[in-house]
Coordinates of C-alpha atoms and ligand atoms in Angstrom, one line a residue:
M1 CA 132.7 113.9 111.1
R2 CA 135.5 112.8 108.9
A3 CA 133.5 112.5 105.7
W4 CA 129.9 113.3 105.0
A5 CA 127.4 114.2 102.4
E6 CA 125.3 117.3 102.8
I7 CA 121.9 116.9 101.1
D8 CA 119.9 120.1 100.4
I9 CA 116.2 119.3 100.6
K10 CA 115.2 122.8 99.4
N11 CA 117.2 122.2 96.2
L12 CA 115.6 118.8 95.8
E13 CA 112.1 120.4 96.1
H14 CA 113.2 123.1 93.6
N15 CA 114.1 120.4 91.1
I16 CA 110.8 118.5 91.6
N17 CA 108.9 121.7 90.9
L18 CA 111.0 122.6 87.9
I19 CA 110.5 119.1 86.5
K20 CA 106.7 119.5 87.1
K21 CA 106.8 122.8 85.3
I22 CA 108.8 121.7 82.2
S23 CA 106.8 118.5 81.9
N24 CA 103.5 120.3 82.0
N25 CA 102.5 118.5 85.1
K26 CA 102.8 115.0 83.7
D27 CA 102.8 112.3 86.4
I28 CA 106.3 111.6 87.7
L29 CA 107.8 108.3 88.6
G30 CA 110.6 109.2 91.0
I31 CA 113.6 107.0 90.5
L32 CA 114.9 105.9 93.9
K33 CA 117.2 103.0 92.9
A34 CA 120.6 102.6 94.6
D35 CA 119.6 104.3 97.8
A36 CA 118.2 107.3 95.8
Y37 CA 121.5 107.7 93.9
G38 CA 123.4 107.7 97.1
H39 CA 121.2 110.4 98.7
G40 CA 119.4 108.1 101.2
V41 CA 116.2 106.6 100.1
V42 CA 114.3 106.9 103.3
E43 CA 114.6 110.7 103.5
I44 CA 114.4 111.3 99.7
S45 CA 111.2 109.2 99.3
K46 CA 109.5 111.3 102.0
V47 CA 110.3 114.5 100.2
L48 CA 109.2 113.2 96.9
K49 CA 105.9 112.0 98.4
K50 CA 105.4 115.3 100.2
N51 CA 105.8 117.1 96.8
G52 CA 103.2 115.1 95.1
I53 CA 105.1 112.3 93.5
K54 CA 103.0 109.1 93.8
I55 CA 105.0 106.4 91.9
F56 CA 108.5 105.2 92.6
G57 CA 111.0 103.3 90.6
V58 CA 113.6 100.9 92.1
A59 CA 115.9 98.2 90.9
S60 CA 115.1 95.3 93.1
V61 CA 112.7 93.6 95.4
E62 CA 114.9 94.5 98.4
E63 CA 114.7 98.2 97.5
A64 CA 111.0 98.0 97.1
I65 CA 110.5 96.4 100.5
E66 CA 112.7 99.0 102.1
L67 CA 110.4 101.7 100.8
R68 CA 107.3 99.8 102.1
K69 CA 108.9 99.3 105.5
N70 CA 109.5 103.1 105.6
G71 CA 105.9 104.0 105.1
I72 CA 105.6 104.4 101.3
E73 CA 102.2 102.9 100.4
D74 CA 102.1 104.3 96.9
D75 CA 102.8 102.4 93.6
I76 CA 106.3 101.0 93.3
L77 CA 107.7 99.7 90.1
I78 CA 110.7 97.4 90.0
L79 CA 112.6 98.3 86.8
G80 CA 115.1 95.4 87.2
C81 CA 114.5 91.6 86.9
I82 CA 112.5 89.4 89.3
L83 CA 113.8 86.0 90.3
S84 CA 111.4 83.2 90.8
D85 CA 111.9 83.0 94.6
E86 CA 110.9 86.7 94.8
Y87 CA 107.4 86.4 93.6
D88 CA 105.9 85.9 97.0
D89 CA 107.2 89.2 98.2
I90 CA 105.9 90.9 95.1
I91 CA 102.4 90.0 96.2
K92 CA 103.0 90.4 99.9
Y93 CA 104.2 93.9 99.5
N94 CA 101.9 94.8 96.5
I95 CA 104.7 95.8 94.1
S96 CA 104.5 96.3 90.4
I97 CA 107.1 94.5 88.3
T98 CA 108.6 94.8 84.8
V99 CA 107.8 92.1 82.3
A100 CA 110.5 92.1 79.6
S101 CA 110.6 88.7 78.0
F102 CA 108.7 85.5 77.2
D103 CA 110.7 83.9 80.0
D104 CA 109.2 86.4 82.4
I105 CA 105.7 85.6 81.1
K106 CA 106.4 81.9 81.6
N107 CA 107.5 82.5 85.2
I108 CA 104.4 84.5 86.0
E109 CA 102.2 81.9 84.4
K110 CA 103.8 79.2 86.6
T111 CA 103.3 81.2 89.9
K112 CA 99.7 82.2 89.2
I113 CA 100.0 85.3 91.3
Y114 CA 98.4 87.8 88.9
P115 CA 100.9 90.6 89.6
K116 CA 100.7 94.2 88.5
I117 CA 103.0 94.7 85.6
H118 CA 104.6 97.2 83.2
I119 CA 105.7 95.7 79.9
A120 CA 109.1 96.8 78.7
I121 CA 109.9 97.3 75.0
D122 CA 113.4 97.3 73.8
T123 CA 113.4 100.1 71.2
G124 CA 117.1 100.5 71.1
M125 CA 118.6 100.3 74.6
G126 CA 119.5 96.7 74.1
R127 CA 119.1 95.7 77.8
R128 CA 115.8 94.1 78.6
G129 CA 112.4 94.3 76.9
F130 CA 110.5 92.8 74.0
F131 CA 111.8 93.7 70.6
P132 CA 109.2 95.8 68.8
E133 CA 108.5 92.8 66.5
S134 CA 107.3 90.7 69.4
F135 CA 105.8 93.2 71.7
L136 CA 102.2 93.0 70.5
E137 CA 102.3 89.2 70.7
A138 CA 103.4 89.4 74.3
Y139 CA 100.8 92.1 75.1
N140 CA 98.0 90.3 73.5
Y141 CA 99.0 87.0 75.2
I142 CA 98.9 88.6 78.6
K143 CA 95.6 90.3 77.8
K144 CA 94.1 87.0 76.6
T145 CA 95.4 84.7 79.4
K146 CA 94.9 87.3 82.1
I147 CA 98.0 86.2 83.9
A148 CA 98.8 89.7 85.0
K149 CA 97.3 93.1 85.4
I150 CA 98.9 95.4 82.8
E151 CA 99.3 98.9 84.3
G152 CA 101.8 100.3 81.9
V153 CA 104.1 99.9 78.9
Y154 CA 107.5 101.5 78.7
S155 CA 110.8 101.8 77.0
H156 CA 114.2 103.3 77.8
F157 CA 116.4 105.8 75.9
S158 CA 120.1 104.9 75.6
V159 CA 121.5 108.1 74.1
A160 CA 119.0 110.9 74.8
D161 CA 121.7 113.1 76.3
V162 CA 123.8 113.0 73.1
E163 CA 123.0 115.7 70.6
E164 CA 124.5 113.9 67.6
E165 CA 122.2 110.9 68.3
K166 CA 119.0 112.7 67.8
E167 CA 118.0 110.4 65.0
Y168 CA 118.5 107.3 67.0
T169 CA 116.5 108.7 69.9
M170 CA 113.7 109.9 67.6
N171 CA 113.6 106.4 66.1
Q172 CA 113.2 104.9 69.6
L173 CA 110.5 107.4 70.4
N174 CA 108.6 106.9 67.1
E175 CA 108.8 103.1 67.5
F176 CA 107.4 103.3 71.0
E177 CA 104.6 105.6 70.1
R178 CA 103.6 103.5 67.0
L179 CA 103.5 100.3 69.1
T180 CA 101.6 101.8 72.0
K181 CA 99.2 104.2 70.2
N182 CA 96.2 101.9 70.3
I183 CA 96.9 100.3 73.6
D184 CA 94.8 101.2 76.6
V185 CA 96.9 101.2 79.7
K186 CA 97.2 103.5 82.7
Y187 CA 100.8 104.5 82.0
K188 CA 103.0 104.9 79.0
H189 CA 106.5 106.1 79.7
I190 CA 109.9 106.4 78.0
S191 CA 111.6 109.5 79.4
N192 CA 114.6 109.4 81.7
S193 CA 116.0 112.7 82.7
A194 CA 117.8 113.4 79.5
G195 CA 114.7 112.4 77.4
M196 CA 112.7 114.7 79.5
I197 CA 115.1 117.6 79.0
N198 CA 115.7 117.2 75.3
Y199 CA 112.6 115.6 73.9
L200 CA 109.7 116.4 76.1
D201 CA 107.8 118.4 73.5
K202 CA 107.8 115.4 71.2
I203 CA 106.7 112.8 73.8
N204 CA 103.0 112.0 74.2
C205 CA 103.4 109.7 77.3
N206 CA 101.6 110.5 80.5
L207 CA 104.4 109.6 82.9
I208 CA 108.1 110.5 83.0
R209 CA 110.9 108.8 84.9
P210 CA 113.5 111.3 86.0
G211 CA 116.4 110.1 88.2
I212 CA 119.5 112.2 88.0
A213 CA 117.6 115.4 87.3
L214 CA 115.8 115.1 90.6
Y215 CA 119.2 115.2 92.2
G216 CA 120.0 118.4 90.3
I217 CA 122.4 117.1 87.7
N218 CA 122.0 118.0 84.1
T219 CA 123.7 115.5 81.8
T220 CA 122.6 117.3 78.6
N221 CA 123.9 120.5 77.0
K222 CA 120.6 122.3 77.4
K223 CA 120.6 125.1 80.0
L224 CA 118.2 124.3 82.9
D225 CA 117.9 125.7 86.3
L226 CA 118.5 122.4 88.2
K227 CA 120.1 122.8 91.6
N228 CA 122.7 120.4 92.9
V229 CA 121.5 118.5 95.9
L230 CA 124.5 116.7 97.3
K231 CA 127.8 118.0 98.5
F232 CA 130.5 115.4 99.4
K233 CA 132.7 116.9 102.1
S234 CA 135.6 116.0 104.4
R235 CA 138.3 117.6 106.5
I236 CA 141.9 118.4 106.6
V237 CA 143.4 116.2 109.3
H238 CA 147.1 116.7 108.8
L239 CA 149.2 119.5 107.3
K240 CA 152.9 119.4 106.4
K241 CA 155.2 122.0 104.9
I242 CA 157.6 120.1 102.6
D243 CA 161.2 120.8 103.7
K244 CA 162.9 118.9 100.9
P245 CA 161.6 116.7 98.0
R246 CA 159.5 113.9 99.6
Y247 CA 157.3 111.3 98.1
I248 CA 153.5 111.3 98.8
S249 CA 151.4 108.2 99.3
Y250 CA 151.7 104.6 98.0
M251 CA 154.0 103.7 95.1
K252 CA 155.8 107.1 95.1
K253 CA 153.6 108.5 92.4
Y254 CA 154.1 112.2 93.4
L255 CA 157.2 113.9 94.5
A256 CA 156.4 117.0 96.5
K257 CA 158.7 120.0 96.2
E258 CA 160.3 122.1 98.9
G259 CA 157.9 124.7 100.1
E260 CA 154.7 122.8 99.1
L261 CA 152.0 122.5 101.7
I262 CA 150.5 119.1 101.6
A263 CA 147.2 118.3 103.4
T264 CA 145.9 114.9 104.3
I265 CA 142.1 114.6 103.9
S266 CA 140.1 112.1 105.9
A267 CA 138.2 110.3 103.1
G268 CA 139.4 107.6 100.7
Y269 CA 138.2 105.2 98.1
A270 CA 136.3 103.2 100.7
D271 CA 134.2 106.3 101.2
G272 CA 133.7 107.0 97.5
V273 CA 136.7 109.1 96.5
K274 CA 137.5 107.2 93.3
R275 CA 141.0 105.9 93.1
A276 CA 141.1 107.1 89.5
F277 CA 141.4 110.7 90.9
S278 CA 144.9 109.9 92.0
N279 CA 147.2 112.7 90.7
K280 CA 144.3 113.9 88.6
G281 CA 141.4 115.4 90.4
Y282 CA 141.0 118.4 92.7
V283 CA 139.0 119.4 95.8
K284 CA 137.9 122.8 96.9
I285 CA 139.2 124.3 100.1
H286 CA 138.2 127.9 101.0
N287 CA 136.6 127.8 97.5
V288 CA 140.0 127.3 95.8
K289 CA 140.9 124.3 93.8
C290 CA 143.7 122.2 95.3
K291 CA 145.1 119.3 93.3
I292 CA 144.9 115.7 94.5
V293 CA 148.5 114.4 94.7
G294 CA 149.7 110.8 94.9
L295 CA 147.5 107.7 95.0
V296 CA 144.1 107.9 96.8
C297 CA 144.2 105.5 99.8
M298 CA 141.4 103.6 101.3
D299 CA 140.6 106.1 104.1
Q300 CA 142.7 109.2 103.2
F301 CA 144.2 111.1 100.4
M302 CA 146.5 114.0 100.0
V303 CA 146.2 117.4 98.2
S304 CA 148.7 120.1 97.5
I305 CA 147.3 123.4 99.0
D306 CA 147.1 126.1 96.3
S307 CA 149.6 128.9 97.0
S308 CA 146.8 131.5 97.3
I309 CA 145.5 130.0 100.5
I310 CA 148.6 128.7 102.1
D311 CA 148.4 131.2 104.9
K312 CA 144.7 130.5 105.5
V313 CA 144.4 126.8 105.8
K314 CA 144.4 125.0 109.1
L315 CA 143.6 121.6 110.6
G316 CA 140.0 120.7 110.6
D317 CA 139.1 122.9 107.6
E318 CA 136.3 121.7 105.4
V319 CA 137.1 120.2 102.1
I320 CA 134.5 119.9 99.2
I321 CA 135.3 116.7 97.3
Y322 CA 132.5 117.5 94.9
D323 CA 129.3 119.5 94.6
E324 CA 127.9 121.0 91.4
N325 CA 131.2 120.2 89.7
I326 CA 130.4 116.5 89.8
V327 CA 129.8 116.2 86.0
E328 CA 133.2 117.9 85.3
L329 CA 135.0 115.6 87.8
A330 CA 133.3 112.5 86.5
N331 CA 134.4 113.4 83.0
M332 CA 137.9 113.8 84.2
I333 CA 138.2 110.2 85.1
D334 CA 136.0 108.9 82.2
T335 CA 133.0 108.1 84.3
I336 CA 129.5 109.6 84.9
P337 CA 128.1 111.4 87.9
Y338 CA 125.8 108.4 88.6
E339 CA 128.8 106.3 89.4
L340 CA 130.4 108.9 91.7
L341 CA 127.1 109.3 93.6
T342 CA 126.4 105.6 94.0
S343 CA 130.0 105.0 95.1
L344 CA 129.4 107.0 98.3
S345 CA 129.7 104.3 101.0
K346 CA 127.8 103.7 104.2
R347 CA 130.7 105.3 106.1
V348 CA 129.8 108.7 104.6
K349 CA 127.1 110.1 106.9
R350 CA 124.2 111.7 105.1
V351 CA 123.3 115.1 106.6
Y352 CA 120.0 116.6 105.6
L353 CA 119.7 120.4 105.4
Ligands
PLP401 C1 117.7 104.6 86.1 C2 116.6 104.6 85.2 C3 115.9 105.8 84.9 C4 116.4 107.2 85.4 O1 117.5 107.6 84.6 P1 118.1 109.0 84.8 O2 119.1 109.1 83.7 O3 118.8 109.0 86.1 O4 117.0 110.0 84.7 C5 114.8 105.8 84.2 N1 114.3 104.6 83.7 C6 114.9 103.4 83.9 C7 114.4 102.2 83.3 C8 116.1 103.4 84.6 O5 116.7 102.2 84.8

């Protein structure tokens, strides 16, 4: 295999159990959007289900249908928007949807399909959801007209992983609890992974919505024994000892020196090695950091082998593009681990351990 992702199911199960423990066994809505953050939704959903998770969150109707077609009969909530031509599938596949605006209400009213819904409140995320000022109007209207079955109300944190933003997050939380205190629905939920890690003792909801934490990544400063689930790997497919200064890769962005050992790795930006790592990132070979040199190409990139392992490396050696260092690497190119994981393309074979 030229490039693959090793997915450690034991670590995933460890994380599920840890989340159950720290949340005091609250119900968990397992976030499976974007192919389970690149981990492969078919396999991951099975593991979540086997470990007692009974509700799943996805972004779109297509993602929900994929789960249904792979044997998930439990509740599925679509967190994203629903377009009017998708309502038939909502009913056909028995999927819960998010109602986030009066436009959504109008659409549902027109279709007369009586869907299962969760109402979203925008307490500060600024994406979708009713403003706190109009939430009760929307809620009461749906109750009165019976155009949908309200299963839940929820909101979403925008800065729960940022310590300095505690006040903003607490305001979001207080607003949510004030608005939903006297409302009788099956599920109230606001906590993403960071909210769960940083604010759980302050949250009264009965459902949490972890995504990234399931996959073993902690985006907060709090210590937590999460275990990284995915390792992105590739191989050395070419080695050359530099005999005199020579340029490496497109646009001559790196000039290799005499004596340097340059390895070509068989993965590129079409696999999910972000081009921003050009001349910036590093990979691990024999557990030693080796710098990425020159521009990352579509299917390959080059690294300069660290002098400590020059005598050890050989063709075919395994290269770790990232594992538990994913947060550090994402920071290095001003992005987040979510983007790295969801950039892994179809060409990267998922291997389940
Ligand atoms: C993606 C998403 C989550 C999960 O977020 P993490 O940071 O991965 O835990 C939770 N809720 C909503 C609405 C989301 O869109």
